[in-house]
Coordinates of C-alpha atoms and ligand atoms in Angstrom, one line a residue:
M1 CA -28.0 53.2 -44.3
Y2 CA -28.0 49.4 -44.3
K3 CA -24.6 48.2 -43.3
I4 CA -23.8 44.6 -44.9
A5 CA -20.9 42.2 -43.4
V6 CA -19.5 39.9 -46.1
L7 CA -17.3 36.4 -45.2
P8 CA -16.2 34.6 -48.7
G9 CA -14.7 32.7 -46.2
D10 CA -12.6 29.2 -48.5
G11 CA -13.6 27.2 -51.6
I12 CA -15.9 28.5 -53.4
G13 CA -16.8 31.3 -52.0
P14 CA -15.5 34.2 -52.0
E15 CA -16.2 33.4 -56.4
V16 CA -20.1 33.1 -55.5
V17 CA -19.8 35.6 -52.8
T18 CA -18.5 38.3 -55.8
Q19 CA -21.6 37.3 -58.5
A20 CA -24.2 37.6 -55.1
L21 CA -22.2 41.1 -54.2
Q22 CA -22.9 42.6 -57.4
V23 CA -26.5 41.5 -57.5
L24 CA -26.8 43.4 -54.1
K25 CA -25.4 46.5 -55.3
K26 CA -27.6 46.1 -58.3
A27 CA -30.6 45.5 -56.2
A28 CA -29.6 48.8 -54.6
E29 CA -28.4 50.8 -57.0
K30 CA -32.5 49.8 -58.4
Y31 CA -34.0 50.2 -55.3
N32 CA -32.1 53.3 -53.8
I33 CA -30.7 51.5 -51.3
D34 CA -27.7 53.0 -49.0
L35 CA -25.8 50.0 -48.8
E36 CA -22.0 49.9 -46.4
I37 CA -20.2 47.4 -47.3
K38 CA -18.1 45.3 -45.9
E39 CA -15.2 42.6 -45.8
Y40 CA -14.0 40.5 -42.7
L41 CA -12.0 37.2 -42.6
F42 CA -13.4 33.9 -42.4
G43 CA -13.3 30.0 -41.8
G44 CA -9.8 28.8 -42.9
A45 CA -8.7 32.3 -45.0
A46 CA -8.6 33.4 -40.9
Y47 CA -6.9 30.9 -39.8
D48 CA -4.1 31.0 -42.4
A49 CA -4.1 35.0 -42.3
T50 CA -4.3 35.6 -38.1
G51 CA -4.3 32.0 -37.2
H52 CA -7.5 31.7 -35.9
P53 CA -10.7 31.4 -38.1
L54 CA -13.5 33.7 -37.0
P55 CA -10.7 36.1 -35.3
P56 CA -12.2 39.1 -32.8
E57 CA -12.4 42.1 -35.7
T58 CA -14.8 40.0 -38.1
L59 CA -16.9 38.7 -35.1
Q60 CA -17.1 42.1 -34.1
G61 CA -17.6 43.7 -38.1
C62 CA -20.5 41.2 -38.3
R63 CA -22.1 42.4 -35.1
E64 CA -21.8 46.1 -35.6
S65 CA -24.0 45.4 -38.9
H66 CA -27.7 44.3 -39.3
A67 CA -27.2 41.9 -42.1
V68 CA -23.9 39.3 -43.0
L69 CA -23.0 37.8 -46.2
L70 CA -21.3 34.4 -45.7
G71 CA -20.0 32.2 -49.1
A72 CA -19.4 28.5 -47.4
V73 CA -15.8 27.9 -45.6
G74 CA -13.9 24.5 -45.0
G75 CA -11.4 22.3 -46.9
P76 CA -8.9 19.8 -47.0
K77 CA -6.3 21.7 -45.7
W78 CA -7.9 22.6 -42.4
D79 CA -8.7 19.4 -41.7
N80 CA -6.0 18.7 -39.9
L81 CA -6.6 21.1 -37.1
P82 CA -7.3 21.2 -34.2
V83 CA -11.2 21.1 -33.9
E84 CA -11.1 24.2 -31.9
L85 CA -8.6 26.0 -35.0
R86 CA -11.7 23.9 -38.1
P87 CA -13.1 26.3 -40.3
E88 CA -16.9 24.2 -38.9
R89 CA -16.1 24.3 -35.3
G90 CA -13.7 27.4 -34.9
A91 CA -15.6 29.5 -36.6
L92 CA -19.4 29.7 -38.3
L93 CA -20.5 27.6 -35.5
P94 CA -19.9 30.0 -33.0
L95 CA -21.0 32.6 -35.6
R96 CA -24.1 31.0 -35.6
K97 CA -23.9 31.1 -31.3
E98 CA -22.6 34.2 -31.3
L99 CA -24.9 36.2 -33.0
G100 CA -28.2 34.6 -31.9
V101 CA -29.5 33.1 -35.3
Y102 CA -31.6 30.1 -33.7
A103 CA -34.1 30.4 -36.8
N104 CA -32.7 29.3 -40.2
L105 CA -35.2 29.0 -42.8
R106 CA -33.9 27.0 -45.5
P107 CA -36.5 27.6 -49.0
A108 CA -36.6 24.9 -51.9
R109 CA -38.3 25.3 -54.7
V110 CA -38.2 23.3 -58.3
Y111 CA -38.1 26.3 -60.6
P112 CA -40.0 24.9 -63.7
Q113 CA -36.6 25.5 -66.2
L114 CA -35.0 22.6 -64.0
V115 CA -37.6 20.6 -63.1
E116 CA -35.9 18.6 -65.6
S117 CA -31.8 18.8 -64.1
S118 CA -33.4 16.7 -61.0
T119 CA -32.7 12.9 -60.9
L120 CA -36.4 12.6 -58.9
K121 CA -38.7 12.2 -62.2
P122 CA -40.7 15.1 -63.1
E123 CA -44.1 14.9 -61.9
V124 CA -43.0 13.9 -58.6
I125 CA -41.0 17.1 -58.1
A126 CA -42.8 19.7 -60.5
G127 CA -44.3 23.0 -59.1
L128 CA -42.4 21.9 -55.8
D129 CA -42.6 24.8 -53.1
I130 CA -41.0 23.7 -49.6
I131 CA -39.2 25.6 -46.5
V132 CA -37.3 23.9 -43.7
V133 CA -36.7 25.8 -40.7
R134 CA -33.3 24.5 -39.0
E135 CA -33.1 25.2 -35.4
L136 CA -29.2 26.1 -35.3
T137 CA -27.9 26.8 -32.4
G138 CA -28.6 24.1 -29.7
G139 CA -28.2 20.4 -29.7
I140 CA -26.2 18.1 -30.7
Y141 CA -24.0 20.7 -32.6
F142 CA -23.8 22.7 -29.5
G143 CA -23.8 19.9 -26.2
S144 CA -21.0 19.5 -24.0
K145 CA -17.9 16.6 -26.7
E146 CA -15.7 14.4 -24.6
R147 CA -13.0 11.9 -25.9
Q148 CA -11.4 9.4 -23.3
E149 CA -8.8 7.2 -24.2
I150 CA -10.5 3.0 -22.6
P151 CA -8.8 -0.3 -23.4
G152 CA -8.7 -1.0 -27.2
G153 CA -9.3 2.4 -28.4
Y154 CA -11.5 5.1 -27.2
K155 CA -15.1 6.6 -26.0
V156 CA -16.4 10.0 -26.1
V157 CA -20.1 11.4 -25.4
E158 CA -21.9 13.4 -27.3
T159 CA -25.1 15.4 -25.6
L160 CA -28.2 16.5 -26.9
E161 CA -29.6 19.4 -25.2
Y162 CA -32.9 21.6 -25.2
S163 CA -35.2 23.0 -23.7
T164 CA -38.9 24.2 -23.1
G165 CA -38.1 28.0 -24.3
E166 CA -35.6 27.2 -27.2
I167 CA -37.5 25.0 -28.8
A168 CA -41.1 27.2 -28.5
R169 CA -39.2 30.0 -30.6
V170 CA -37.8 27.8 -33.1
V171 CA -41.4 26.0 -33.5
R172 CA -43.2 29.6 -33.3
W173 CA -41.3 31.1 -36.8
G174 CA -43.1 27.0 -38.3
F175 CA -46.1 28.4 -36.6
E176 CA -45.9 30.8 -38.5
L177 CA -44.9 31.5 -41.6
A178 CA -47.5 28.2 -41.6
R179 CA -49.9 30.8 -41.4
Q180 CA -48.2 33.1 -43.7
R181 CA -48.0 30.3 -46.8
S182 CA -50.4 26.9 -47.2
K183 CA -51.0 26.3 -43.7
R184 CA -49.7 23.1 -43.5
L185 CA -46.7 22.1 -40.9
T186 CA -44.8 19.3 -40.3
S187 CA -42.8 18.9 -37.0
V188 CA -40.0 16.6 -37.2
D189 CA -38.9 14.5 -34.7
K190 CA -37.4 11.2 -33.5
A191 CA -39.8 11.2 -30.7
N192 CA -40.4 6.9 -30.1
V193 CA -36.4 7.1 -29.4
L194 CA -35.1 10.5 -28.3
E195 CA -35.7 12.2 -24.8
S196 CA -35.4 16.0 -27.0
S197 CA -37.7 14.5 -28.8
R198 CA -40.4 14.0 -26.7
L199 CA -39.8 17.4 -24.7
W200 CA -39.5 18.8 -28.8
R201 CA -43.0 17.5 -29.4
E202 CA -44.8 18.3 -26.2
V203 CA -43.8 22.2 -26.9
V204 CA -45.7 21.9 -31.1
E205 CA -48.6 20.6 -29.4
Q206 CA -48.6 23.1 -26.6
M207 CA -48.0 25.8 -29.3
A208 CA -50.9 24.3 -31.5
P209 CA -53.8 25.7 -30.3
A210 CA -52.9 28.6 -30.9
Y211 CA -52.7 28.6 -34.4
P212 CA -56.6 26.5 -35.2
D213 CA -55.9 27.8 -38.9
V214 CA -52.4 25.8 -39.2
Q215 CA -53.0 22.0 -39.2
V216 CA -50.3 20.2 -37.8
S217 CA -48.4 16.7 -37.8
H218 CA -45.7 14.8 -36.4
M219 CA -43.6 12.6 -38.5
L220 CA -40.6 10.4 -37.7
V221 CA -37.1 11.4 -38.8
D222 CA -36.5 8.8 -41.0
N223 CA -39.8 8.9 -42.1
C224 CA -39.7 12.0 -43.6
A225 CA -36.9 11.7 -45.5
M226 CA -38.4 9.1 -46.8
Q227 CA -41.2 11.0 -47.2
L228 CA -39.2 13.2 -49.4
V229 CA -37.8 11.5 -52.2
R230 CA -41.5 9.6 -52.0
N231 CA -44.1 12.3 -51.8
P232 CA -42.6 15.6 -51.3
R233 CA -45.4 17.9 -52.3
Q234 CA -47.2 16.8 -49.8
F235 CA -45.1 19.2 -47.4
D236 CA -45.2 22.9 -46.9
V237 CA -43.0 23.2 -43.7
I238 CA -41.3 21.2 -41.8
V239 CA -39.8 22.4 -38.2
T240 CA -37.5 20.6 -37.0
E241 CA -33.8 20.2 -34.7
N242 CA -30.2 21.3 -35.6
M243 CA -29.2 18.0 -37.0
F244 CA -31.9 16.5 -38.0
G245 CA -32.9 19.9 -40.4
D246 CA -29.2 20.1 -40.9
I247 CA -29.8 16.9 -42.9
L248 CA -33.1 17.1 -44.2
S249 CA -32.0 20.4 -46.2
D250 CA -29.3 18.6 -48.6
Q251 CA -32.2 15.9 -49.3
A252 CA -34.9 19.1 -50.5
A253 CA -32.1 21.1 -51.6
Q254 CA -31.7 18.2 -54.4
L255 CA -35.2 17.7 -55.6
T256 CA -34.4 21.1 -56.7
G257 CA -32.2 19.8 -59.2
S258 CA -28.5 21.4 -57.3
I259 CA -28.0 22.1 -53.7
G260 CA -26.3 25.2 -55.7
M261 CA -29.9 26.8 -55.8
L262 CA -30.8 26.8 -51.8
P263 CA -30.4 29.8 -50.4
S264 CA -30.3 30.4 -46.7
A265 CA -32.1 33.3 -43.8
S266 CA -30.4 32.9 -40.2
L267 CA -32.9 34.3 -37.8
G268 CA -33.8 35.2 -33.9
G269 CA -31.0 37.7 -33.1
G270 CA -30.3 41.0 -33.7
V271 CA -27.9 40.7 -37.2
G272 CA -29.4 38.5 -40.4
L273 CA -27.2 35.2 -41.6
Y274 CA -27.2 34.4 -44.9
E275 CA -25.6 32.0 -46.8
P276 CA -26.0 28.8 -49.5
I277 CA -27.0 25.7 -48.2
H278 CA -23.9 24.0 -49.6
G279 CA -20.0 24.5 -48.2
S280 CA -17.1 25.2 -50.1
A281 CA -16.6 22.5 -52.5
P282 CA -12.5 22.5 -52.6
D283 CA -12.7 20.2 -55.7
I284 CA -14.0 22.7 -58.3
A285 CA -12.8 26.2 -56.3
G286 CA -11.5 28.8 -58.7
Q287 CA -12.3 27.1 -61.2
N288 CA -15.1 29.6 -62.5
K289 CA -17.8 26.3 -61.7
A290 CA -19.7 27.0 -59.0
N291 CA -22.8 27.3 -58.8
P292 CA -23.6 31.4 -57.2
L293 CA -27.8 31.4 -57.2
A294 CA -27.6 29.5 -54.0
T295 CA -25.8 32.9 -52.6
I296 CA -27.9 35.3 -55.1
L297 CA -30.8 33.6 -54.2
S298 CA -29.1 34.5 -50.4
V299 CA -29.0 37.5 -50.6
A300 CA -32.8 38.3 -52.2
M301 CA -33.9 36.5 -48.6
L302 CA -30.7 38.9 -47.1
L303 CA -33.6 42.2 -48.7
R304 CA -36.7 40.1 -47.1
H305 CA -35.6 40.2 -44.0
S306 CA -33.0 42.5 -42.5
L307 CA -33.7 45.2 -45.4
Q308 CA -37.7 44.7 -45.7
H309 CA -37.5 45.3 -49.2
P310 CA -40.1 42.9 -50.3
A311 CA -39.3 44.7 -53.8
A312 CA -35.8 44.3 -53.7
A313 CA -35.8 41.1 -52.4
D314 CA -38.7 39.8 -55.5
A315 CA -36.2 41.6 -58.2
V316 CA -33.6 39.4 -57.5
E317 CA -35.4 35.9 -57.7
K318 CA -36.7 36.9 -61.2
A319 CA -34.3 37.9 -62.5
V320 CA -32.9 34.2 -60.9
A321 CA -36.0 32.8 -62.9
R322 CA -35.1 35.3 -66.2
V323 CA -32.0 33.7 -66.8
L324 CA -32.6 30.1 -66.1
A325 CA -35.5 30.9 -68.8
D326 CA -33.4 32.3 -71.4
G327 CA -31.0 28.5 -70.9
L328 CA -28.1 29.8 -68.5
R329 CA -26.5 26.3 -66.9
T330 CA -24.1 25.9 -64.5
A331 CA -22.4 22.8 -65.0
D332 CA -24.4 21.5 -61.4
I333 CA -27.5 22.0 -63.6
L334 CA -26.9 21.3 -67.0
T335 CA -29.1 19.9 -69.1
A336 CA -29.3 18.9 -73.1
G337 CA -29.8 21.8 -75.5
C338 CA -29.2 24.6 -72.2
R339 CA -25.9 27.0 -72.3
P340 CA -23.2 26.3 -70.2
V341 CA -21.7 29.4 -68.5
G342 CA -19.8 29.8 -65.3
T343 CA -20.0 31.4 -62.2
A344 CA -19.1 34.4 -63.7
E345 CA -21.2 34.9 -66.9
M346 CA -24.2 33.5 -64.4
G347 CA -23.8 36.5 -62.1
A348 CA -22.8 39.3 -64.4
A349 CA -26.8 37.7 -66.5
V350 CA -28.8 37.5 -62.9
C351 CA -27.4 41.6 -63.4
Q352 CA -28.5 42.6 -66.4
A353 CA -31.7 40.4 -65.9
I354 CA -32.6 43.2 -63.1
E355 CA -31.8 46.2 -65.2
Ligands
LIG1 C1 -24.8 23.9 -43.0 C2 -23.1 23.1 -43.1 C3 -22.7 23.3 -41.4 C4 -23.9 22.7 -40.8 C5 -21.3 22.5 -41.9 C6 -20.1 23.8 -42.9 C7 -21.3 22.7 -40.2 O1 -23.6 21.7 -43.5 O2 -25.0 25.1 -42.7 O3 -25.9 22.9 -43.3 O4 -23.8 21.8 -40.2 O5 -24.9 23.0 -40.2
LIG2 MG1 -25.4 21.3 -44.0

């Protein structure tokens, strides 16, 4: 029996999670996987109901589960709360930290059916299949921050902290993944400026001899941003620190046609956390417009990494490819000649394709 904690969150979160849950249930039924699914309040929704974006019952429920499926958090409604109560800083980041999920895998794959949806030329992105491994529980996101009043305004100090151990454990994921894939690893840093990046590079160099089969290279983050749009297929596995990974993974997402297509798995703690990389998109929330595929593909990652069920994971991924081949498209990936569908219709079509 596997326990799954579900955190729909805010904005389009609940809509995409509803569809992804249908898909999870369908796959579980087909492959005889016994699930106990419990929903918890999280983010702005939790703040509205309880006064805190990460209520203790939610954290406890996540800790006691095998995996957590998360929609998205945040929205203009909560933007003016004190930072520690805002959904991002008060719920999402503490949840990642508390679960210890330091290795965030963000695969960006261009489905042949979506080559035309990208803003880049088909010949640049066709066949693209890369994965960004983002460090998720350290760096500038979690270092101490302060704001002082000074004459004429304020002065802020934010600290970027990394230890050898924190770097090594996520870089190991990069090497291991590269080993299972095309054996090419790109470590991205800003070693020409940042001390943390110099340490990052040293750690990668120290680990490289243990992976003689992996060809590792270093790239500065500004160059990587350029190379991702110039010739993205030169990459296979990219490993990088928290903030660089945040930025580069949005960029990688757009290569695939839409940020609405990218799932993620956050691993390394006892419990796996699965979420689409997109945000809560308040502008389209509640309108049945959002693309549920990123969350559905996150369910596939959940089946693979937390439930050790590769066959069920494959079935979900194949079902997604199938509905795309059938021409179903949410607004974000719609091109001429395809059938526009809403969130619910897309989810139902994936469920049907699993059968
Ligand atoms: C992401 C998001 C979050 C992040 C935000 C919502 C705090 O952009 O998961 O990429 O920066 O990690
Ligand atoms: Mg982001």
